[in-house]
mmCIF file of C-alpha atoms in Angstrom:
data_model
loop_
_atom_site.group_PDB
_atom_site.id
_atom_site.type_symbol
_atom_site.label_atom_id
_atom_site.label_comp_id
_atom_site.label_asym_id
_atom_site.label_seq_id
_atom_site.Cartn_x
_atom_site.Cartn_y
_atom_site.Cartn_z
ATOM 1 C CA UNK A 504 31.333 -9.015 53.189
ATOM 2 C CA UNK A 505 28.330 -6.799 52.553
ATOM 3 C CA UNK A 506 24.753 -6.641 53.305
ATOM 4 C CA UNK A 507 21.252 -6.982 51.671
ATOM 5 C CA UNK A 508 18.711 -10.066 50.054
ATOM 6 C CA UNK A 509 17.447 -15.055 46.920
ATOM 7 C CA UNK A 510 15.646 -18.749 45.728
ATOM 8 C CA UNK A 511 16.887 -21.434 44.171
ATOM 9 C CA UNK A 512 17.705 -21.882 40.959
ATOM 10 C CA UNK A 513 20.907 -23.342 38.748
ATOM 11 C CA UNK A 514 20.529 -23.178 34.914
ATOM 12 C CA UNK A 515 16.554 -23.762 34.805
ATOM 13 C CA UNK A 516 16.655 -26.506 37.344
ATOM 14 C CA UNK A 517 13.483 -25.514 39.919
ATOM 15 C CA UNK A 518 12.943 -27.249 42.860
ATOM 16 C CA UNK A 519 9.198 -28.385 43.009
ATOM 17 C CA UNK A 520 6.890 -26.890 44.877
ATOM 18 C CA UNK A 521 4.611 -29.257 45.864
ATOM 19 C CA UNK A 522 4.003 -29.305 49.948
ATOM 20 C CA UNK A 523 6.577 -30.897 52.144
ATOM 21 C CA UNK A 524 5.848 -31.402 55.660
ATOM 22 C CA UNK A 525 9.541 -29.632 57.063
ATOM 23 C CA UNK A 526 8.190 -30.990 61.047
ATOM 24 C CA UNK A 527 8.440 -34.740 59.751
ATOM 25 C CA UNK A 528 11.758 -33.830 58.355
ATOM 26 C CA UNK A 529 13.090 -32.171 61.020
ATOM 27 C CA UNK A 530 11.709 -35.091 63.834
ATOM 28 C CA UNK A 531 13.890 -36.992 61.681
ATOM 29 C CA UNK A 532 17.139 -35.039 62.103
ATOM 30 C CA UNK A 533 16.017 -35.323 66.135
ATOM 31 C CA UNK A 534 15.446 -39.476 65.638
ATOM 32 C CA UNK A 535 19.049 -39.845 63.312
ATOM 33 C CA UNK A 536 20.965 -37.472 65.835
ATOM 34 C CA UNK A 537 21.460 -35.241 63.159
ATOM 35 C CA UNK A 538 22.424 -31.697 63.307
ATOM 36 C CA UNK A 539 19.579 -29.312 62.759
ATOM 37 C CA UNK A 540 19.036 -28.468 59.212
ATOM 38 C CA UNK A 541 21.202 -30.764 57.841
ATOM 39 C CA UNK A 542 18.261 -32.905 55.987
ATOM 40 C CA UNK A 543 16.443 -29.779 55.545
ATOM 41 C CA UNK A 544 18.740 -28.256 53.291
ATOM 42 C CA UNK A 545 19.191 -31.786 50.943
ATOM 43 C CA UNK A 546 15.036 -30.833 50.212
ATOM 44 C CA UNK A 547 15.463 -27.764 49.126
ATOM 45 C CA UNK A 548 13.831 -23.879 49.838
ATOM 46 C CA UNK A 549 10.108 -23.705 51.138
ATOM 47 C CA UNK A 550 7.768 -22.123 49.231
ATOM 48 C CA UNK A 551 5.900 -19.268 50.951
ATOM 49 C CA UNK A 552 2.165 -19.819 51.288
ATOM 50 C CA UNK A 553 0.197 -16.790 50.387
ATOM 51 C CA UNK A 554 -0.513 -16.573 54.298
ATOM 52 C CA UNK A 555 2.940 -17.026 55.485
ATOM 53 C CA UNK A 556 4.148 -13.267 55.336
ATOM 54 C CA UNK A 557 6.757 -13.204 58.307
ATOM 55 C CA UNK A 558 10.112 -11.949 57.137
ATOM 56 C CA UNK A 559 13.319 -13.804 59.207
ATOM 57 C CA UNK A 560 15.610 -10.814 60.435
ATOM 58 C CA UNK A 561 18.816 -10.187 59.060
ATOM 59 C CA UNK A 562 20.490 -11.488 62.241
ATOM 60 C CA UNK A 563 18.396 -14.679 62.032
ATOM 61 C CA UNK A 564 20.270 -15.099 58.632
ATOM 62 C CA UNK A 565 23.594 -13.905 59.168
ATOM 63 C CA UNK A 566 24.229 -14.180 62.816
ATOM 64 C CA UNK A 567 27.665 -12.919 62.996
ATOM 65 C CA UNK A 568 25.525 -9.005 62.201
ATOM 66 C CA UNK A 569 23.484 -9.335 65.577
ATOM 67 C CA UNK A 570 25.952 -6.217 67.092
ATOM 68 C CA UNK A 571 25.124 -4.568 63.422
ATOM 69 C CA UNK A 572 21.462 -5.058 63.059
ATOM 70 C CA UNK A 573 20.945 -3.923 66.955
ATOM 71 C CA UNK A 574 22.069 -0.059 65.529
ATOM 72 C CA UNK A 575 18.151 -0.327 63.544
ATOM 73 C CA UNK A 576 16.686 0.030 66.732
ATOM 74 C CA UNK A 577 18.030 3.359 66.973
ATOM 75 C CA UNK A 578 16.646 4.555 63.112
ATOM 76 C CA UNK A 579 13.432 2.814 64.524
ATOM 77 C CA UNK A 580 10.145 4.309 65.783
ATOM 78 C CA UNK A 581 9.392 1.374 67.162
ATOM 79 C CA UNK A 582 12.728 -0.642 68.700
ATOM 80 C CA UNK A 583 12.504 -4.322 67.352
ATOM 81 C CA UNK A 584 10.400 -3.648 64.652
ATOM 82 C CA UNK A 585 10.708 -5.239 61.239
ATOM 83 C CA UNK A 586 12.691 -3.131 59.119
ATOM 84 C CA UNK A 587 11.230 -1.944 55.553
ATOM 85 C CA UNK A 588 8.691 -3.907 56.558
ATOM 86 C CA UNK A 589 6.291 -1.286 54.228
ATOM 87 C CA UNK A 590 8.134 -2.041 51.573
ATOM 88 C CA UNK A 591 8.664 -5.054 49.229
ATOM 89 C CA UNK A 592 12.476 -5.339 47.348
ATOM 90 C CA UNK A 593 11.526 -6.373 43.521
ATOM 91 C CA UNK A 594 14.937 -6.285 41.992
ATOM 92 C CA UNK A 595 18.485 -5.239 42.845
ATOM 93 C CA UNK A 596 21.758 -4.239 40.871
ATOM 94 C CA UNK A 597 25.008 -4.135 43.251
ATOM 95 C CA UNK A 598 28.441 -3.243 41.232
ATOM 96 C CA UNK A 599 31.403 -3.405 42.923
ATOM 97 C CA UNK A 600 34.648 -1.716 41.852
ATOM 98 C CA UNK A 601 37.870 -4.070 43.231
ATOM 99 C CA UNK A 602 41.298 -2.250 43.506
ATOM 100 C CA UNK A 603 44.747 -3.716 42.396
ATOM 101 C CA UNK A 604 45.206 -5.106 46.095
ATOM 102 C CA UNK A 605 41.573 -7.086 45.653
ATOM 103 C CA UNK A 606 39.921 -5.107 48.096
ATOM 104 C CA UNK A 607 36.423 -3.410 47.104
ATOM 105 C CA UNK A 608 36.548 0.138 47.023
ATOM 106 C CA UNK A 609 32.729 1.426 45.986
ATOM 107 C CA UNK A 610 29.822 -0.668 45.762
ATOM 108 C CA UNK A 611 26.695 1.057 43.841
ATOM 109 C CA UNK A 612 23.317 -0.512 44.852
ATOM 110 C CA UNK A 613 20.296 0.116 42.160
ATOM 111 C CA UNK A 614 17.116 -0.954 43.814
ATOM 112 C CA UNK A 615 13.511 -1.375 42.686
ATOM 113 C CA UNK A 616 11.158 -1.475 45.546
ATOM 114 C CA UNK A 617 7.215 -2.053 46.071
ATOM 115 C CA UNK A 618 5.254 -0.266 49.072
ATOM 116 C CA UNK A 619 3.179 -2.656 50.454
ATOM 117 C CA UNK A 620 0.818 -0.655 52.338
ATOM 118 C CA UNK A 621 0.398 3.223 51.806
ATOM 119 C CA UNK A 622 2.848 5.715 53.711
ATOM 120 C CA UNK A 623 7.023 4.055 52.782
ATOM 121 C CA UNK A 624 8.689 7.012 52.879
ATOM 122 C CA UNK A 625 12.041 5.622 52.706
ATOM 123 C CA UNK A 626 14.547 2.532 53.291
ATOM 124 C CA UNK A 627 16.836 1.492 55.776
ATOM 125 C CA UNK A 628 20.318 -0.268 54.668
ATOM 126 C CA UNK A 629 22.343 -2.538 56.804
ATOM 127 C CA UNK A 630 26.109 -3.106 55.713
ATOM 128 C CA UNK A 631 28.817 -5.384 56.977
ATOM 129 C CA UNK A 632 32.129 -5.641 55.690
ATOM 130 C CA UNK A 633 35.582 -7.400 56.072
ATOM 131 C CA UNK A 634 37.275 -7.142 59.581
ATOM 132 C CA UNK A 635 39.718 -4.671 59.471
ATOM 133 C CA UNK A 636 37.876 -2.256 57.351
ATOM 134 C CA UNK A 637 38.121 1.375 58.731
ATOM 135 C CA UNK A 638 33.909 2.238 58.924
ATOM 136 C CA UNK A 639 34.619 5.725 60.011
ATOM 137 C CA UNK A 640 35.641 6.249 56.917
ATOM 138 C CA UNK A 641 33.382 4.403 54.850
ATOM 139 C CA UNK A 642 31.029 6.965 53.574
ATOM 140 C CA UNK A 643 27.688 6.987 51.663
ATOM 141 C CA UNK A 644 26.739 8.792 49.056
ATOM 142 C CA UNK A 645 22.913 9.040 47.504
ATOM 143 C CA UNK A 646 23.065 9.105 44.093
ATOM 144 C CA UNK A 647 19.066 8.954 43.064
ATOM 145 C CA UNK A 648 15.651 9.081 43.656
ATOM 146 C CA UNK A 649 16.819 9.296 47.599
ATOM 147 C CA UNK A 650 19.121 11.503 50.234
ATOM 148 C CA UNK A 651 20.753 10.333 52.587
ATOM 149 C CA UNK A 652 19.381 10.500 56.059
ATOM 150 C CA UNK A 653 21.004 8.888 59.696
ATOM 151 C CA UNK A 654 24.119 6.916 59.918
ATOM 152 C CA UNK A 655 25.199 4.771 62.306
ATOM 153 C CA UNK A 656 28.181 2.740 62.460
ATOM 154 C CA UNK A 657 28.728 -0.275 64.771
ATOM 155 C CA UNK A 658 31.560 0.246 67.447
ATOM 156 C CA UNK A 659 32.542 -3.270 67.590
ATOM 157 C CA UNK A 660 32.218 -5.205 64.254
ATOM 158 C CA UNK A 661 32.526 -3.589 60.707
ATOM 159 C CA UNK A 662 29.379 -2.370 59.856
ATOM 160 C CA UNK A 663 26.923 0.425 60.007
ATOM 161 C CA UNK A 664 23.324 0.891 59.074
ATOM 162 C CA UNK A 665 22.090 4.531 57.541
ATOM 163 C CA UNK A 666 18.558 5.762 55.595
ATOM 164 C CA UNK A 667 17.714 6.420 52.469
ATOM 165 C CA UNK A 668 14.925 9.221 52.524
ATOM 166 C CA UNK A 669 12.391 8.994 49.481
ATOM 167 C CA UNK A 670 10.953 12.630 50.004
ATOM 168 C CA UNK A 671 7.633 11.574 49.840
ATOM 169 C CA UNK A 672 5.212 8.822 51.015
ATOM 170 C CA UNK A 673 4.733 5.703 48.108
ATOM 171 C CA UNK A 674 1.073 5.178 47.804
ATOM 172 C CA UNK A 675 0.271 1.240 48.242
ATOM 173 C CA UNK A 676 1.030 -0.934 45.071
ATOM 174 C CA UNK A 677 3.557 2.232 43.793
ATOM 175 C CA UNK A 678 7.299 1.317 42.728
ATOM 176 C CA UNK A 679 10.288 3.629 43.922
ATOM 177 C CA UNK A 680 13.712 3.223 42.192
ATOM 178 C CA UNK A 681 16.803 4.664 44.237
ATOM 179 C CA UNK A 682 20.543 4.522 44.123
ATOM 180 C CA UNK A 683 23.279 4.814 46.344
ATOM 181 C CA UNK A 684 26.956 4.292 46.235
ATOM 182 C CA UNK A 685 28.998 3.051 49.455
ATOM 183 C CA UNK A 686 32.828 4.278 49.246
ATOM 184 C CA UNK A 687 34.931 1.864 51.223
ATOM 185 C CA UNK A 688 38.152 2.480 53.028
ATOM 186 C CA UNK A 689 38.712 -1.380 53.115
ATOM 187 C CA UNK A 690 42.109 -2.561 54.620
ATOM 188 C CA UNK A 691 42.437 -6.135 53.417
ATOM 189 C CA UNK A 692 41.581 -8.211 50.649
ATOM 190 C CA UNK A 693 37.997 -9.272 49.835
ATOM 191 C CA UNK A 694 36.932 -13.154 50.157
ATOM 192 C CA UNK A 695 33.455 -12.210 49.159
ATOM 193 C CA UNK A 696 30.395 -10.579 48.567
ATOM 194 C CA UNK A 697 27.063 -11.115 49.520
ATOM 195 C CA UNK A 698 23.492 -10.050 50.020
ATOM 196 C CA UNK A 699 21.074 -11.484 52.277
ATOM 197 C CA UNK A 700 17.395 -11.509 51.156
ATOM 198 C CA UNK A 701 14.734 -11.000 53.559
ATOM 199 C CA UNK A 702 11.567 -12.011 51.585
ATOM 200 C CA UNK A 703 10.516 -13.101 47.871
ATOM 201 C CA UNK A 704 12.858 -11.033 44.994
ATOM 202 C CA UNK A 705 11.941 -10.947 41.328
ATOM 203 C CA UNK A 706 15.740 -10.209 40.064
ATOM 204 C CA UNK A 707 19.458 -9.895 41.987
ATOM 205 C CA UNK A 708 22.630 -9.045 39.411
ATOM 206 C CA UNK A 709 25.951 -8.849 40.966
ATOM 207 C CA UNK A 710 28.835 -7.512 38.900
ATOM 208 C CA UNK A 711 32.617 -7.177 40.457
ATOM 209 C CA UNK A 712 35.276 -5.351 38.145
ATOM 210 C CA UNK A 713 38.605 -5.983 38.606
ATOM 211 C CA UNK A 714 41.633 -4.246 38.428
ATOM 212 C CA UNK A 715 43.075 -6.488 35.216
ATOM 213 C CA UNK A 716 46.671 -7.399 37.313
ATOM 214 C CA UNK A 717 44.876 -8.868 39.958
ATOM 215 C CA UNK A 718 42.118 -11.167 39.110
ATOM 216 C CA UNK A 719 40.931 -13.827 41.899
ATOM 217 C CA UNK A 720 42.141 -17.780 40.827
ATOM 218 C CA UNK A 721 38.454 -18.799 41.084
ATOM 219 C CA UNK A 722 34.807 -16.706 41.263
ATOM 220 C CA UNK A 723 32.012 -18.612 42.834
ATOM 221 C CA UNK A 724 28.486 -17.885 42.459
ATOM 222 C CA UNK A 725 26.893 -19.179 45.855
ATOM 223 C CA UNK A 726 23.069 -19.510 47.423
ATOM 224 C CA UNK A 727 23.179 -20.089 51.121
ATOM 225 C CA UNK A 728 19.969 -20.568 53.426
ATOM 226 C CA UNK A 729 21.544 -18.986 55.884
ATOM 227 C CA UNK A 730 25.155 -18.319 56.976
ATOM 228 C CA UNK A 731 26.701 -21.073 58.524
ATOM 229 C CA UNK A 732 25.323 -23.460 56.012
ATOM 230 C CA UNK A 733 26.831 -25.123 53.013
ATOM 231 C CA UNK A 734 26.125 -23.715 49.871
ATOM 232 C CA UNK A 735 23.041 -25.181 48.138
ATOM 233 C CA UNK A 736 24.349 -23.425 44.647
ATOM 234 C CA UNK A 737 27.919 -23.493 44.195
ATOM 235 C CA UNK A 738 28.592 -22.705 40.358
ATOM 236 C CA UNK A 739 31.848 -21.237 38.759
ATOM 237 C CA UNK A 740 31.959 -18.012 36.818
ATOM 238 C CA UNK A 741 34.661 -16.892 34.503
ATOM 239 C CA UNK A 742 35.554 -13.654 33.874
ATOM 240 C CA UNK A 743 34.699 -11.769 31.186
ATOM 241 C CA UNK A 744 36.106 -8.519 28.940
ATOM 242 C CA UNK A 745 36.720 -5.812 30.835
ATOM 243 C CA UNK A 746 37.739 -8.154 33.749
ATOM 244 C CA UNK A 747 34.354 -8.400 34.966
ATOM 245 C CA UNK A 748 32.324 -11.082 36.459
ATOM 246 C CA UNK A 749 28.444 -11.231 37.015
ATOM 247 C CA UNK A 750 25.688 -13.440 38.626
ATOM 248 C CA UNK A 751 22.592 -13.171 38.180
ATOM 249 C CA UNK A 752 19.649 -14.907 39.779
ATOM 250 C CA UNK A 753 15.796 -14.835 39.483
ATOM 251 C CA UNK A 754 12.892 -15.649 40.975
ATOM 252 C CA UNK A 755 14.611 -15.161 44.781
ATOM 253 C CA UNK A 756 13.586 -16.779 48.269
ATOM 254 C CA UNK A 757 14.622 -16.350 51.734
ATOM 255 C CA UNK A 758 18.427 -16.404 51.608
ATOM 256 C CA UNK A 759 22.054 -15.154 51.091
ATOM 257 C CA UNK A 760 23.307 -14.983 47.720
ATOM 258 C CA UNK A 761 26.611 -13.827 45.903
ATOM 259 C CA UNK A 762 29.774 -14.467 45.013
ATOM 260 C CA UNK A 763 33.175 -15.957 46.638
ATOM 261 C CA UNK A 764 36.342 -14.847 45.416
ATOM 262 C CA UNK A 765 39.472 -17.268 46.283
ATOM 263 C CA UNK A 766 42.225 -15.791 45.367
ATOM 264 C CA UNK A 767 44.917 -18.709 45.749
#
């Protein structure tokens, strides 16, 4: 449904990180007539080397955003750049309010970011939602530490991509905190949420409140590698007072990670 960064990790359990060669796996997908990926995933994520800096682009991830993630070319000084690539996401708080219907009507995104070289002056957000959500009238609102700058909104799939202006340049090393709440004018019922992570993340929470009379049959917290992959964390969540549900996860790698709602 929506847009942003995750590792693995379920209840303390840590994959090791001791090297793998991924090219013998992956000539042994090609020997077995496997699909690609599929023994790749059964190993677990990679961990970075402190050389291996490339970030994978959100379309990369989620390919179903490619018409989305073109629209950064035009907030872009330099069309098919990296996007944010100055900065560095350390943690992230997204809260979505859910209406009696199940549909999400304002997400609120608290994010701590790094600059990774001197001169981030602000951050650009990408945001898909449900098909059949009305994006013209999805409007964002800055809420701190940022205003909001462009907008641009995709003429052929629900989403839009718009900047979040810091007012001044970050020296290198310096964190930036910033908020901003997305009002939705959803038309049908939410199956999910989820945010795609570009590159290493200290801390994600996700918290959905529901409207009390309409609470989905089953929450799922989920860690993809990318989008049309199983789930490599698939753990239940319950509820809590105040009809709320969270997930949090640490220590975050390359992914997409969030929370499926099933409602029947």
């Amino acid at each position: 449904m929506a847009e942003s960064t995750l590792s693995y990790w379920q209840r303390g359990l840590r994959h090791p990180s001791t090297p793998r060669s991924l090219d013998v796996v992956r000539a042994l997908e090609a020997v077995l007539g496997l699909p690609p990926d599929s023994l790749v995933v059964l190993i677990g994520p990679q961990r970075r080397s402190g050389g291996d800096d490339r970030r994978p682009s959100v379309a990369e991830l989620r390919q179903s955003w490619a018409e989305t993630c073109s629209l950064m070319d035009e907030l872009s000084e330099s069309p098919g750049a990296v996007g944010n690539a100055k900065l560095d996401v350390v943690t992230v708080v997204d809260v979505l309010t859910m209406t009696g219907q199940g549909r999400a009507s304002e997400i609120t995104s608290t994010m701590v970011v790094r600059a990774r070289e001197p001169g981030a002056d602000g951050f650009v957000v990408t945001h898909q939602d449900e098909d059949g959500t009305d994006m013209e009238a999805t409007t964002v609102v800055a809420t701190e530490g940022c205003r909001r700058g462009r907008v641009r909104r995709s003429t052929t799939s629900p989403g839009m991509v718009f900047e979040l202006l810091f007012d001044r340049s970050l020296a290198e090393g310096e964190t930036h905190t910033f908020a901003f709440t997305l009002r939705l004018a959803a038309s049908v019922r939410a199956t999910c949420f989820h945010r795609t992570v570009r590159a290493r993340m200290s801390a994600y929470l996700l918290r959905m409140r529901f409207d009390p009379a309409s609470i989905p049959a089953r929450c799922v917290k989920t860690v993809r590698e990318r989008e049309e992959l199983a789930p490599v964390v698939s753990e239940p969540l319950h509820p809590g007072p105040g009809a709320t549900v969270s997930a949090y996860f640490e220590d975050l790698d390359v992914g997409i990670a969030g929370i499926d709602l099933i409602w029947e």
